[in-house]
Amino acid sequence: MEEKIKVINSNTSFSEYFELESISDNTRKKLETVDFVAVPAKYGDNDFCFAQETIEFIKFCRQNDTHHSYDILADADIKVRSLHSFDIWAPIIWIATEILLPIAINVVGDFIKSKLKGREKENANIDITMIVKRKHEEKTIHYSGDAKTFKETFEKIDLNKM
Amino acid sequence: MLKYFIEYMNLDQVKSICVAINSMKRKLQSGDFINPMQEFEDVEPMFQEIKEIAVKTKNERLANAQYVFKEYFLLFCELRNYFNKLKIKDYKASWDKLQDCFDIIKFVGKFTNEENRFELPSLYDLLLEYEALYPYKLFCSSEFVIEKATCSICGKSVLGLDCPHIKGELYWGEPCIHKIEKIKYFQGVALVAHPENKRCIMQVVDDDITDDEKFKKLDDFIGLNLPFLQMFSINSKIERKMDVKYKNVGRNDICPCGSGKKFKRCCISKLYYQHIKYSVTPSKKIELFYF
Ligand SMILES: [Zn+2]
Ligand SMILES: [Zn+2]
């Protein structure tokens, strides 16, 4: 399996989502106050959805890392896009500041490990997007590839130079 | 979790369960596949009793270990079930049984460290060899948007963060299962090689291959009459074979297909065809673990 990391400069706006779902101000503020926020993606022409593993992932993070805050960008229940493959469809994670990126990579690595326990011999892909906020810019890092080599792949690259 | 369970050998129920699983493993090893679920039905109430003891003594780990061991027990029933399907050549139905066995092995593995999985890793490898004998390579995977789903443990929505349970984990001897109650869109079906569930098979509809031909590889293998718990590997070799239809046709003869052309200008490319020859190499027998 080949690993793919794609890094692009981005400028993500959630205003369409906020409007459409009448998201409260409290939830909107999460983007500035919470360390890691799972965010939705546009689905079809007129809808927003979260990735399959979103809730599991956030619960996992909250149970395994009490030093940081994890939340979802929603007022109430979310809609989840379900793809019945064994691949891990991890959420899009909004990361408030770039110094938290290594933490995110670690926790995603642990999440993968827990998902693969008992299925060590199977191949599995993970699809995950991290949006990292820097002072005046924003980068979107997308990884789609072998779940088992996720962590090493990121360890090999200099995150500061991304 | 398997080891933890047998640490409770001082409980009569655990002792009886171990006796029953040993006897069932012996049957599996000797090729006795009659009444595969009998033992499981006999011990099921004992598992329930162990769970009650665990709840009473506030021992969640024992309650969970009881569930894992119950699945482990069930695996050997399902293996006998599976091999029986092969024995009676019910290949179509055997596929689902095979997938049941895989699911149980993975489930038990989730709760057991790799070094404490007894015979499960070798059984997994064995079943992979069996899986490769089937003609199924592509599977359906459906995509949809879930709008309402609840947790089997607390009944709360699993689309928010109120429910503290994690899907597939055990809580007081019960697994957390997500019940999907409302689907917003059904976005269609995709073809994948690696689905969550291999029971949904993709088949070409307008092929005129009979079931016999489809399962030929499996059937040939079963015909070898190897013991079912024997590891094996299959090597395939592509051979060129001469089509007997053209055996006595000379290059300059009129082609037997009726085109009127000379053979060398017509069907000569069909003189040889490719034939895949499989050879089976048996290797070690799987040692089952007795308690
Ligand atoms: Zn729950
Ligand atoms: Zn011809």
Tab-separated table of C-alpha atoms and ligand atoms in Angstrom:
chain	number	residue	atom	x	y	z
A	1	MET	CA	0.000	0.000	0.000
A	2	GLU	CA	1.268	3.470	-0.676
A	3	GLU	CA	1.016	6.287	1.784
A	4	LYS	CA	-0.004	9.668	0.662
A	5	ILE	CA	0.356	12.897	2.505
A	6	LYS	CA	-0.969	15.941	0.783
A	7	VAL	CA	-0.386	19.376	2.254
A	8	ILE	CA	-2.108	22.411	0.837
A	9	ASN	CA	-2.574	25.984	1.896
A	10	SER	CA	-6.204	26.425	2.694
A	11	ASN	CA	-8.697	28.890	3.947
A	12	THR	CA	-11.531	26.953	5.455
A	13	SER	CA	-14.767	28.631	6.256
A	14	PHE	CA	-17.656	27.084	8.107
A	15	SER	CA	-20.107	29.914	7.525
A	16	GLU	CA	-22.235	27.899	5.110
A	17	TYR	CA	-22.501	25.081	7.632
A	18	PHE	CA	-23.245	27.491	10.474
A	19	GLU	CA	-26.037	29.102	8.464
A	20	LEU	CA	-27.568	25.912	7.155
A	21	GLU	CA	-27.709	24.154	10.509
A	22	SER	CA	-28.263	27.332	12.572
A	23	ILE	CA	-25.270	26.544	14.715
A	24	SER	CA	-25.175	28.348	18.064
A	25	ASP	CA	-22.553	30.920	18.980
A	26	ASN	CA	-21.236	28.646	21.698
A	27	THR	CA	-20.453	25.947	19.193
A	28	ARG	CA	-18.939	28.422	16.755
A	29	LYS	CA	-16.544	29.544	19.474
A	30	LYS	CA	-15.161	26.011	19.803
A	31	LEU	CA	-12.914	26.744	16.844
A	32	GLU	CA	-10.993	29.213	19.002
A	33	THR	CA	-11.310	27.676	22.440
A	34	VAL	CA	-10.999	23.918	21.978
A	35	ASP	CA	-7.678	22.230	21.085
A	36	PHE	CA	-9.056	19.698	18.643
A	37	VAL	CA	-12.432	20.008	16.953
A	38	ALA	CA	-13.926	17.420	14.610
A	39	VAL	CA	-15.554	19.317	11.764
A	40	PRO	CA	-17.991	18.312	9.022
A	41	ALA	CA	-17.514	18.192	5.281
A	42	LYS	CA	-19.962	19.167	2.614
A	43	TYR	CA	-21.985	16.241	1.404
A	44	GLY	CA	-23.876	16.551	-1.839
A	45	ASP	CA	-25.108	20.027	-2.742
A	46	ASN	CA	-26.886	20.975	0.391
A	47	ASP	CA	-25.773	19.022	3.349
A	48	PHE	CA	-22.958	18.545	5.809
A	49	CYS	CA	-21.811	15.272	7.256
A	50	PHE	CA	-19.160	13.972	9.618
A	51	ALA	CA	-16.830	11.075	8.875
A	52	GLN	CA	-17.742	7.619	10.085
A	53	GLU	CA	-15.395	7.397	13.076
A	54	THR	CA	-15.913	10.945	14.354
A	55	ILE	CA	-17.695	10.203	17.614
A	56	GLU	CA	-15.590	7.127	18.411
A	57	PHE	CA	-12.465	9.130	17.777
A	58	ILE	CA	-13.429	12.047	20.012
A	59	LYS	CA	-14.507	9.682	22.811
A	60	PHE	CA	-11.261	7.787	22.448
A	61	CYS	CA	-9.240	11.001	22.678
A	62	ARG	CA	-11.127	12.235	25.712
A	63	GLN	CA	-10.526	8.933	27.515
A	64	ASN	CA	-6.855	8.692	26.614
A	65	ASP	CA	-5.667	12.273	26.763
A	66	THR	CA	-7.057	14.370	29.573
A	67	HIS	CA	-4.543	17.187	29.021
A	68	HIS	CA	-6.223	18.530	25.910
A	69	SER	CA	-9.753	19.352	24.928
A	70	TYR	CA	-11.601	17.489	22.189
A	71	ASP	CA	-15.017	18.313	20.793
A	72	ILE	CA	-17.250	18.231	17.751
A	73	LEU	CA	-18.431	21.268	15.846
A	74	ALA	CA	-22.132	20.644	16.436
A	75	ASP	CA	-24.907	21.631	18.826
A	76	ALA	CA	-26.575	18.260	18.995
A	77	ASP	CA	-26.421	14.904	17.252
A	78	ILE	CA	-24.415	14.796	14.081
A	79	LYS	CA	-25.054	13.060	10.776
A	80	VAL	CA	-22.496	10.445	9.920
A	81	ARG	CA	-21.424	9.198	6.542
A	82	SER	CA	-21.003	5.464	6.810
A	83	LEU	CA	-18.900	3.450	4.395
A	84	HIS	CA	-18.899	-0.190	5.151
A	85	SER	CA	-15.329	-0.992	4.448
A	86	PHE	CA	-12.736	-2.003	6.947
A	87	ASP	CA	-10.816	1.190	6.283
A	88	ILE	CA	-10.754	3.788	9.020
A	89	TRP	CA	-12.644	6.935	8.069
A	90	ALA	CA	-11.304	9.328	10.620
A	91	PRO	CA	-12.712	12.818	11.025
A	92	ILE	CA	-11.501	16.122	9.738
A	93	ILE	CA	-9.771	17.650	12.731
A	94	TRP	CA	-9.455	21.329	13.244
A	95	ILE	CA	-6.270	22.052	15.195
A	96	ALA	CA	-6.229	25.399	16.939
A	97	THR	CA	-2.480	25.928	16.822
A	98	GLU	CA	0.367	24.248	15.019
A	99	ILE	CA	2.220	23.240	18.182
A	100	LEU	CA	-0.596	20.758	18.793
A	101	LEU	CA	-0.001	18.893	15.542
A	102	PRO	CA	2.414	16.301	17.052
A	103	ILE	CA	-0.188	15.588	19.757
A	104	ALA	CA	-2.791	14.955	17.086
A	105	ILE	CA	-0.510	12.581	15.223
A	106	ASN	CA	0.174	10.667	18.402
A	107	VAL	CA	-3.429	10.290	19.366
A	108	VAL	CA	-4.426	9.264	15.843
A	109	GLY	CA	-1.646	6.656	15.986
A	110	ASP	CA	-3.044	5.284	19.254
A	111	PHE	CA	-6.557	5.296	17.849
A	112	ILE	CA	-5.407	3.234	14.872
A	113	LYS	CA	-3.688	0.787	17.187
A	114	SER	CA	-6.862	0.281	19.185
A	115	LYS	CA	-8.892	-0.210	16.003
A	116	LEU	CA	-6.499	-2.838	14.671
A	117	LYS	CA	-6.163	-4.883	17.843
A	118	GLY	CA	-7.064	-8.460	16.950
A	119	ARG	CA	-6.773	-7.736	13.231
A	120	GLU	CA	-3.015	-7.239	13.142
A	121	LYS	CA	-2.610	-9.252	9.963
A	122	GLU	CA	-5.150	-7.364	7.908
A	123	ASN	CA	-4.414	-4.471	5.670
A	124	ALA	CA	-6.238	-1.292	6.502
A	125	ASN	CA	-6.181	2.214	5.212
A	126	ILE	CA	-6.914	5.346	7.102
A	127	ASP	CA	-8.295	8.520	5.692
A	128	ILE	CA	-7.789	11.581	7.840
A	129	THR	CA	-7.607	15.314	7.372
A	130	MET	CA	-6.061	17.795	9.767
A	131	ILE	CA	-6.565	21.496	9.353
A	132	VAL	CA	-3.836	23.366	11.179
A	133	LYS	CA	-4.196	26.990	12.024
A	134	ARG	CA	-1.056	29.125	11.972
A	135	LYS	CA	-0.897	32.817	12.724
A	136	HIS	CA	-1.800	34.154	9.329
A	137	GLU	CA	-2.222	31.035	7.345
A	138	GLU	CA	-3.812	27.664	7.456
A	139	LYS	CA	-2.675	24.302	6.146
A	140	THR	CA	-4.713	21.242	5.335
A	141	ILE	CA	-2.895	17.954	5.744
A	142	HIS	CA	-4.584	14.948	4.238
A	143	TYR	CA	-3.354	11.423	4.789
A	144	SER	CA	-4.821	8.525	2.929
A	145	GLY	CA	-2.913	5.286	3.060
A	146	ASP	CA	-1.692	2.414	5.146
A	147	ALA	CA	-3.008	2.764	8.690
A	148	LYS	CA	-0.091	0.822	10.162
A	149	THR	CA	2.553	3.205	8.864
A	150	PHE	CA	0.661	6.391	9.682
A	151	LYS	CA	2.800	7.357	12.639
A	152	GLU	CA	6.181	6.470	11.120
A	153	THR	CA	5.329	8.364	7.990
A	154	PHE	CA	4.807	11.525	9.989
A	155	GLU	CA	7.814	10.871	12.196
A	156	LYS	CA	10.008	10.914	9.113
A	157	ILE	CA	9.012	14.398	8.056
A	158	ASP	CA	9.778	17.735	9.576
A	159	LEU	CA	6.447	19.097	10.635
A	160	ASN	CA	7.810	22.628	10.809
A	161	LYS	CA	8.661	22.587	7.158
A	162	MET	CA	5.237	21.498	6.044
B	1	MET	CA	-8.955	-12.355	28.713
B	2	LEU	CA	-8.790	-16.082	27.862
B	3	LYS	CA	-6.064	-16.615	30.452
B	4	TYR	CA	-7.924	-14.506	32.975
B	5	PHE	CA	-11.017	-16.657	32.550
B	6	ILE	CA	-9.223	-19.931	33.285
B	7	GLU	CA	-7.684	-18.420	36.395
B	8	TYR	CA	-11.176	-18.960	37.830
B	9	MET	CA	-10.885	-22.750	37.553
B	10	ASN	CA	-12.052	-22.964	41.186
B	11	LEU	CA	-15.529	-22.071	39.930
B	12	ASP	CA	-17.423	-25.238	38.979
B	13	GLN	CA	-18.838	-23.544	35.906
B	14	VAL	CA	-15.389	-22.638	34.575
B	15	LYS	CA	-14.190	-26.185	35.201
B	16	SER	CA	-17.173	-27.696	33.363
B	17	ILE	CA	-16.758	-25.289	30.466
B	18	CYS	CA	-13.117	-26.318	30.110
B	19	VAL	CA	-14.050	-30.007	30.102
B	20	ALA	CA	-16.668	-29.320	27.443
B	21	ILE	CA	-14.359	-27.298	25.218
B	22	ASN	CA	-11.671	-29.985	25.437
B	23	SER	CA	-14.097	-32.666	24.364
B	24	MET	CA	-15.326	-30.484	21.538
B	25	LYS	CA	-11.800	-29.792	20.334
B	26	ARG	CA	-11.138	-33.533	20.294
B	27	LYS	CA	-14.203	-34.019	18.124
B	28	LEU	CA	-13.038	-31.276	15.802
B	29	GLN	CA	-9.617	-32.841	15.544
B	30	SER	CA	-11.003	-36.299	14.800
B	31	GLY	CA	-13.355	-34.986	12.127
B	32	ASP	CA	-16.569	-35.543	14.064
B	33	PHE	CA	-18.860	-32.733	12.961
B	34	ILE	CA	-22.224	-34.077	14.117
B	35	ASN	CA	-24.389	-31.695	16.176
B	36	PRO	CA	-21.864	-28.887	16.157
B	37	MET	CA	-23.873	-26.590	18.428
B	38	GLN	CA	-24.723	-29.186	21.063
B	39	GLU	CA	-21.876	-28.372	23.452
B	40	PHE	CA	-22.502	-24.676	23.171
B	41	GLU	CA	-26.142	-25.062	24.106
B	42	ASP	CA	-25.079	-27.196	27.073
B	43	VAL	CA	-22.665	-24.624	28.484
B	44	GLU	CA	-24.517	-21.422	27.681
B	45	PRO	CA	-26.364	-21.330	31.036
B	46	MET	CA	-23.027	-21.716	32.838
B	47	PHE	CA	-21.657	-18.631	31.159
B	48	GLN	CA	-24.745	-16.796	32.342
B	49	GLU	CA	-24.116	-18.008	35.900
B	50	ILE	CA	-20.496	-16.841	35.779
B	51	LYS	CA	-21.675	-13.448	34.622
B	52	GLU	CA	-24.081	-13.243	37.544
B	53	ILE	CA	-21.305	-14.180	39.957
B	54	ALA	CA	-19.113	-11.488	38.402
B	55	VAL	CA	-21.809	-8.852	38.756
B	56	LYS	CA	-22.454	-9.851	42.359
B	57	THR	CA	-18.778	-9.678	43.259
B	58	LYS	CA	-18.364	-6.419	41.299
B	59	ASN	CA	-15.806	-7.993	38.987
B	60	GLU	CA	-16.344	-6.428	35.576
B	61	ARG	CA	-13.218	-8.025	34.186
B	62	LEU	CA	-14.560	-11.514	34.897
B	63	ALA	CA	-17.907	-10.588	33.341
B	64	ASN	CA	-16.092	-9.502	30.199
B	65	ALA	CA	-13.719	-12.477	30.199
B	66	GLN	CA	-16.780	-14.717	30.368
B	67	TYR	CA	-18.096	-13.113	27.198
B	68	VAL	CA	-14.770	-13.446	25.387
B	69	PHE	CA	-14.420	-17.084	26.407
B	70	LYS	CA	-17.985	-17.762	25.298
B	71	GLU	CA	-17.082	-16.462	21.845
B	72	TYR	CA	-13.904	-18.562	21.917
B	73	PHE	CA	-16.035	-21.597	22.736
B	74	LEU	CA	-18.441	-20.746	19.959
B	75	LEU	CA	-15.569	-20.619	17.481
B	76	PHE	CA	-14.935	-24.341	17.791
B	77	CYS	CA	-18.635	-25.052	17.238
B	78	GLU	CA	-18.574	-22.862	14.163
B	79	LEU	CA	-15.413	-24.516	12.883
B	80	ARG	CA	-17.098	-27.896	13.101
B	81	ASN	CA	-20.084	-26.364	11.389
B	82	TYR	CA	-17.855	-24.964	8.667
B	83	PHE	CA	-15.900	-28.134	7.998
B	84	ASN	CA	-19.154	-30.054	7.908
B	85	LYS	CA	-20.423	-27.743	5.169
B	86	LEU	CA	-17.261	-28.485	3.213
B	87	LYS	CA	-17.617	-32.197	3.826
B	88	ILE	CA	-21.147	-32.244	2.409
B	89	LYS	CA	-19.984	-29.909	-0.393
B	90	ASP	CA	-22.383	-27.124	0.516
B	91	TYR	CA	-19.795	-24.616	-0.649
B	92	LYS	CA	-22.117	-21.662	-1.045
B	93	ALA	CA	-23.297	-21.830	2.569
B	94	SER	CA	-19.806	-22.611	3.808
B	95	TRP	CA	-18.630	-19.112	2.858
B	96	ASP	CA	-20.778	-17.388	5.489
B	97	LYS	CA	-19.677	-19.872	8.126
B	98	LEU	CA	-16.072	-19.180	7.215
B	99	GLN	CA	-16.680	-15.460	7.696
B	100	ASP	CA	-18.341	-16.167	11.066
B	101	CYS	CA	-15.171	-17.955	12.143
B	102	PHE	CA	-12.987	-15.039	11.049
B	103	ASP	CA	-15.195	-12.591	12.925
B	104	ILE	CA	-14.927	-14.566	16.153
B	105	ILE	CA	-11.153	-14.917	15.891
B	106	LYS	CA	-10.801	-11.163	15.416
B	107	PHE	CA	-13.210	-10.421	18.229
B	108	VAL	CA	-11.339	-12.637	20.692
B	109	GLY	CA	-8.056	-11.164	19.447
B	110	LYS	CA	-9.290	-7.679	20.265
B	111	PHE	CA	-9.429	-8.632	23.939
B	112	THR	CA	-6.394	-10.877	24.110
B	113	ASN	CA	-2.718	-10.094	23.787
B	114	GLU	CA	-1.007	-11.751	20.861
B	115	GLU	CA	1.022	-14.135	23.024
B	116	ASN	CA	-2.086	-15.437	24.809
B	117	ARG	CA	-4.219	-16.350	21.844
B	118	PHE	CA	-3.483	-20.094	21.980
B	119	GLU	CA	-4.246	-21.731	18.625
B	120	LEU	CA	-6.103	-18.751	17.184
B	121	PRO	CA	-3.248	-17.311	15.073
B	122	SER	CA	-2.642	-20.636	13.334
B	123	LEU	CA	-6.370	-21.174	12.838
B	124	TYR	CA	-6.529	-17.725	11.279
B	125	ASP	CA	-3.738	-18.603	8.853
B	126	LEU	CA	-5.428	-21.880	8.019
B	127	LEU	CA	-8.745	-20.185	7.302
B	128	LEU	CA	-6.994	-17.676	5.068
B	129	GLU	CA	-5.785	-20.590	2.943
B	130	TYR	CA	-9.342	-21.872	2.769
B	131	GLU	CA	-10.640	-18.423	1.893
B	132	ALA	CA	-8.265	-18.267	-1.064
B	133	LEU	CA	-9.917	-21.375	-2.525
B	134	TYR	CA	-13.200	-19.534	-3.081
B	135	PRO	CA	-13.976	-17.646	-6.255
B	136	TYR	CA	-15.021	-14.490	-4.382
B	137	LYS	CA	-12.687	-11.528	-4.762
B	138	LEU	CA	-14.977	-8.512	-4.909
B	139	PHE	CA	-17.535	-7.420	-2.392
B	140	CYS	CA	-20.230	-4.830	-1.994
B	141	SER	CA	-19.871	-2.040	0.428
B	142	SER	CA	-22.727	0.359	0.905
B	143	GLU	CA	-22.494	4.029	1.611
B	144	PHE	CA	-25.153	5.856	3.571
B	145	VAL	CA	-25.740	8.720	5.926
B	146	ILE	CA	-26.861	7.780	9.411
B	147	GLU	CA	-29.246	10.164	11.121
B	148	LYS	CA	-30.223	8.143	14.155
B	149	ALA	CA	-28.381	5.369	15.949
B	150	THR	CA	-28.405	4.226	19.560
B	151	CYS	CA	-26.106	2.414	21.955
B	152	SER	CA	-27.071	-1.091	23.092
B	153	ILE	CA	-25.692	-0.449	26.574
B	154	CYS	CA	-27.240	2.880	27.580
B	155	GLY	CA	-29.805	3.474	24.840
B	156	LYS	CA	-28.481	6.989	24.211
B	157	SER	CA	-27.701	8.341	20.790
B	158	VAL	CA	-24.281	7.398	19.481
B	159	LEU	CA	-24.207	10.454	17.238
B	160	GLY	CA	-23.467	12.725	20.162
B	161	LEU	CA	-20.997	12.616	23.026
B	162	ASP	CA	-23.418	11.768	25.854
B	163	CYS	CA	-23.062	8.005	25.535
B	164	PRO	CA	-19.738	7.093	27.130
B	165	HIS	CA	-19.468	3.644	25.538
B	166	ILE	CA	-17.225	2.647	22.688
B	167	LYS	CA	-18.502	0.462	19.900
B	168	GLY	CA	-17.278	-3.105	20.161
B	169	GLU	CA	-16.021	-2.751	23.715
B	170	LEU	CA	-17.411	-4.877	26.552
B	171	TYR	CA	-19.289	-3.509	29.542
B	172	TRP	CA	-20.170	-5.924	32.334
B	173	GLY	CA	-20.091	-8.818	29.918
B	174	GLU	CA	-22.109	-7.194	27.146
B	175	PRO	CA	-20.723	-5.738	23.921
B	176	CYS	CA	-21.596	-2.195	22.916
B	177	ILE	CA	-23.434	-2.452	19.619
B	178	HIS	CA	-24.726	0.450	17.594
B	179	LYS	CA	-28.285	0.107	16.419
B	180	ILE	CA	-28.896	2.126	13.322
B	181	GLU	CA	-32.451	3.435	13.409
B	182	LYS	CA	-32.640	5.992	10.670
B	183	ILE	CA	-30.769	6.350	7.439
B	184	LYS	CA	-30.962	9.599	5.559
B	185	TYR	CA	-29.602	8.734	2.156
B	186	PHE	CA	-28.599	5.486	0.745
B	187	GLN	CA	-25.787	6.533	-1.473
B	188	GLY	CA	-25.363	3.324	-3.384
B	189	VAL	CA	-23.052	0.426	-3.401
B	190	ALA	CA	-19.359	0.358	-4.066
B	191	LEU	CA	-17.164	-2.503	-5.104
B	192	VAL	CA	-14.342	-3.097	-2.698
B	193	ALA	CA	-11.768	-5.783	-2.066
B	194	HIS	CA	-11.606	-5.083	1.628
B	195	PRO	CA	-15.075	-4.653	3.095
B	196	GLU	CA	-16.121	-4.805	6.703
B	197	ASN	CA	-18.382	-7.672	5.819
B	198	LYS	CA	-17.473	-10.196	3.152
B	199	ARG	CA	-20.877	-11.817	3.115
B	200	CYS	CA	-22.113	-9.454	0.474
B	201	ILE	CA	-20.541	-10.971	-2.577
B	202	MET	CA	-20.272	-9.435	-5.991
B	203	GLN	CA	-20.945	-11.807	-8.808
B	204	VAL	CA	-21.235	-11.367	-12.505
B	205	VAL	CA	-24.833	-12.116	-13.346
B	206	ASP	CA	-24.673	-13.112	-16.959
B	207	ASP	CA	-21.897	-15.633	-16.643
B	208	ASP	CA	-22.856	-19.132	-17.594
B	209	ILE	CA	-20.487	-20.790	-15.177
B	210	THR	CA	-22.145	-23.443	-13.083
B	211	ASP	CA	-21.594	-23.687	-9.339
B	212	ASP	CA	-19.451	-26.751	-9.943
B	213	GLU	CA	-17.074	-24.760	-12.100
B	214	LYS	CA	-17.095	-21.796	-9.741
B	215	PHE	CA	-16.053	-23.877	-6.770
B	216	LYS	CA	-13.743	-26.140	-8.737
B	217	LYS	CA	-10.631	-25.081	-6.876
B	218	LEU	CA	-12.268	-25.679	-3.504
B	219	ASP	CA	-13.811	-28.930	-4.690
B	220	ASP	CA	-10.504	-30.212	-6.035
B	221	PHE	CA	-8.941	-29.410	-2.707
B	222	ILE	CA	-11.674	-31.155	-0.699
B	223	GLY	CA	-11.202	-34.130	-3.029
B	224	LEU	CA	-7.657	-34.515	-1.721
B	225	ASN	CA	-9.137	-35.527	1.635
B	226	LEU	CA	-6.512	-33.791	3.731
B	227	PRO	CA	-7.341	-33.546	7.424
B	228	PHE	CA	-9.241	-30.288	7.917
B	229	LEU	CA	-6.821	-28.960	10.507
B	230	GLN	CA	-3.820	-29.411	8.256
B	231	MET	CA	-2.042	-26.270	7.157
B	232	PHE	CA	-1.342	-26.112	3.462
B	233	SER	CA	-0.188	-23.770	0.808
B	234	ILE	CA	-1.298	-23.569	-2.759
B	235	ASN	CA	0.978	-22.762	-5.620
B	236	SER	CA	-0.337	-22.006	-9.028
B	237	LYS	CA	1.552	-22.571	-12.216
B	238	ILE	CA	0.439	-21.443	-15.629
B	239	GLU	CA	0.790	-24.217	-18.159
B	240	ARG	CA	0.268	-24.170	-21.876
B	241	LYS	CA	-2.006	-26.924	-23.043
B	242	MET	CA	-2.903	-28.040	-26.548
B	243	ASP	CA	-6.582	-27.956	-27.412
B	244	VAL	CA	-7.460	-31.502	-28.503
B	245	LYS	CA	-9.902	-30.058	-31.022
B	246	TYR	CA	-6.992	-28.868	-33.159
B	247	LYS	CA	-4.603	-31.695	-32.386
B	248	ASN	CA	-4.647	-33.252	-35.859
B	249	VAL	CA	-5.110	-30.100	-37.906
B	250	GLY	CA	-2.172	-29.168	-40.150
B	251	ARG	CA	-1.146	-25.544	-40.649
B	252	ASN	CA	-2.369	-25.530	-44.232
B	253	ASP	CA	-5.564	-27.500	-43.626
B	254	ILE	CA	-8.939	-25.836	-43.861
B	255	CYS	CA	-9.778	-24.513	-40.406
B	256	PRO	CA	-12.235	-26.722	-38.483
B	257	CYS	CA	-14.240	-23.674	-37.390
B	258	GLY	CA	-15.947	-23.564	-40.780
B	259	SER	CA	-14.597	-20.196	-41.910
B	260	GLY	CA	-13.168	-21.719	-45.064
B	261	LYS	CA	-9.770	-20.161	-44.388
B	262	LYS	CA	-6.557	-22.023	-43.805
B	263	PHE	CA	-5.926	-22.956	-40.202
B	264	LYS	CA	-2.696	-20.917	-40.024
B	265	ARG	CA	-4.622	-17.809	-41.081
B	266	CYS	CA	-7.547	-18.458	-38.791
B	267	CYS	CA	-7.759	-20.184	-35.442
B	268	ILE	CA	-4.127	-21.221	-35.044
B	269	SER	CA	-3.783	-18.941	-32.010
B	270	LYS	CA	-6.313	-21.138	-30.246
B	271	LEU	CA	-4.146	-24.233	-30.636
B	272	TYR	CA	-2.648	-23.682	-27.229
B	273	TYR	CA	-4.500	-22.319	-24.262
B	274	GLN	CA	-3.377	-21.350	-20.799
B	275	HIS	CA	-4.248	-23.617	-17.999
B	276	ILE	CA	-3.629	-22.858	-14.339
B	277	LYS	CA	-2.385	-25.829	-12.453
B	278	TYR	CA	-2.613	-25.804	-8.691
B	279	SER	CA	-0.424	-27.826	-6.477
B	280	VAL	CA	-1.135	-28.228	-2.808
B	281	THR	CA	1.686	-28.552	-0.353
B	282	PRO	CA	0.533	-29.792	3.028
B	283	SER	CA	2.500	-28.527	5.991
B	284	LYS	CA	2.169	-28.811	9.743
B	285	LYS	CA	-0.972	-29.900	11.517
B	286	ILE	CA	-2.558	-27.401	13.868
B	287	GLU	CA	-2.128	-28.253	17.517
B	288	LEU	CA	-5.197	-27.376	19.509
B	289	PHE	CA	-4.791	-26.131	23.025
B	290	TYR	CA	-6.284	-28.203	25.829
B	291	PHE	CA	-7.168	-26.857	29.236
C	1	ZN	ZN	-23.813	3.974	25.567
C	2	ZN	ZN	-11.001	-20.799	-37.669
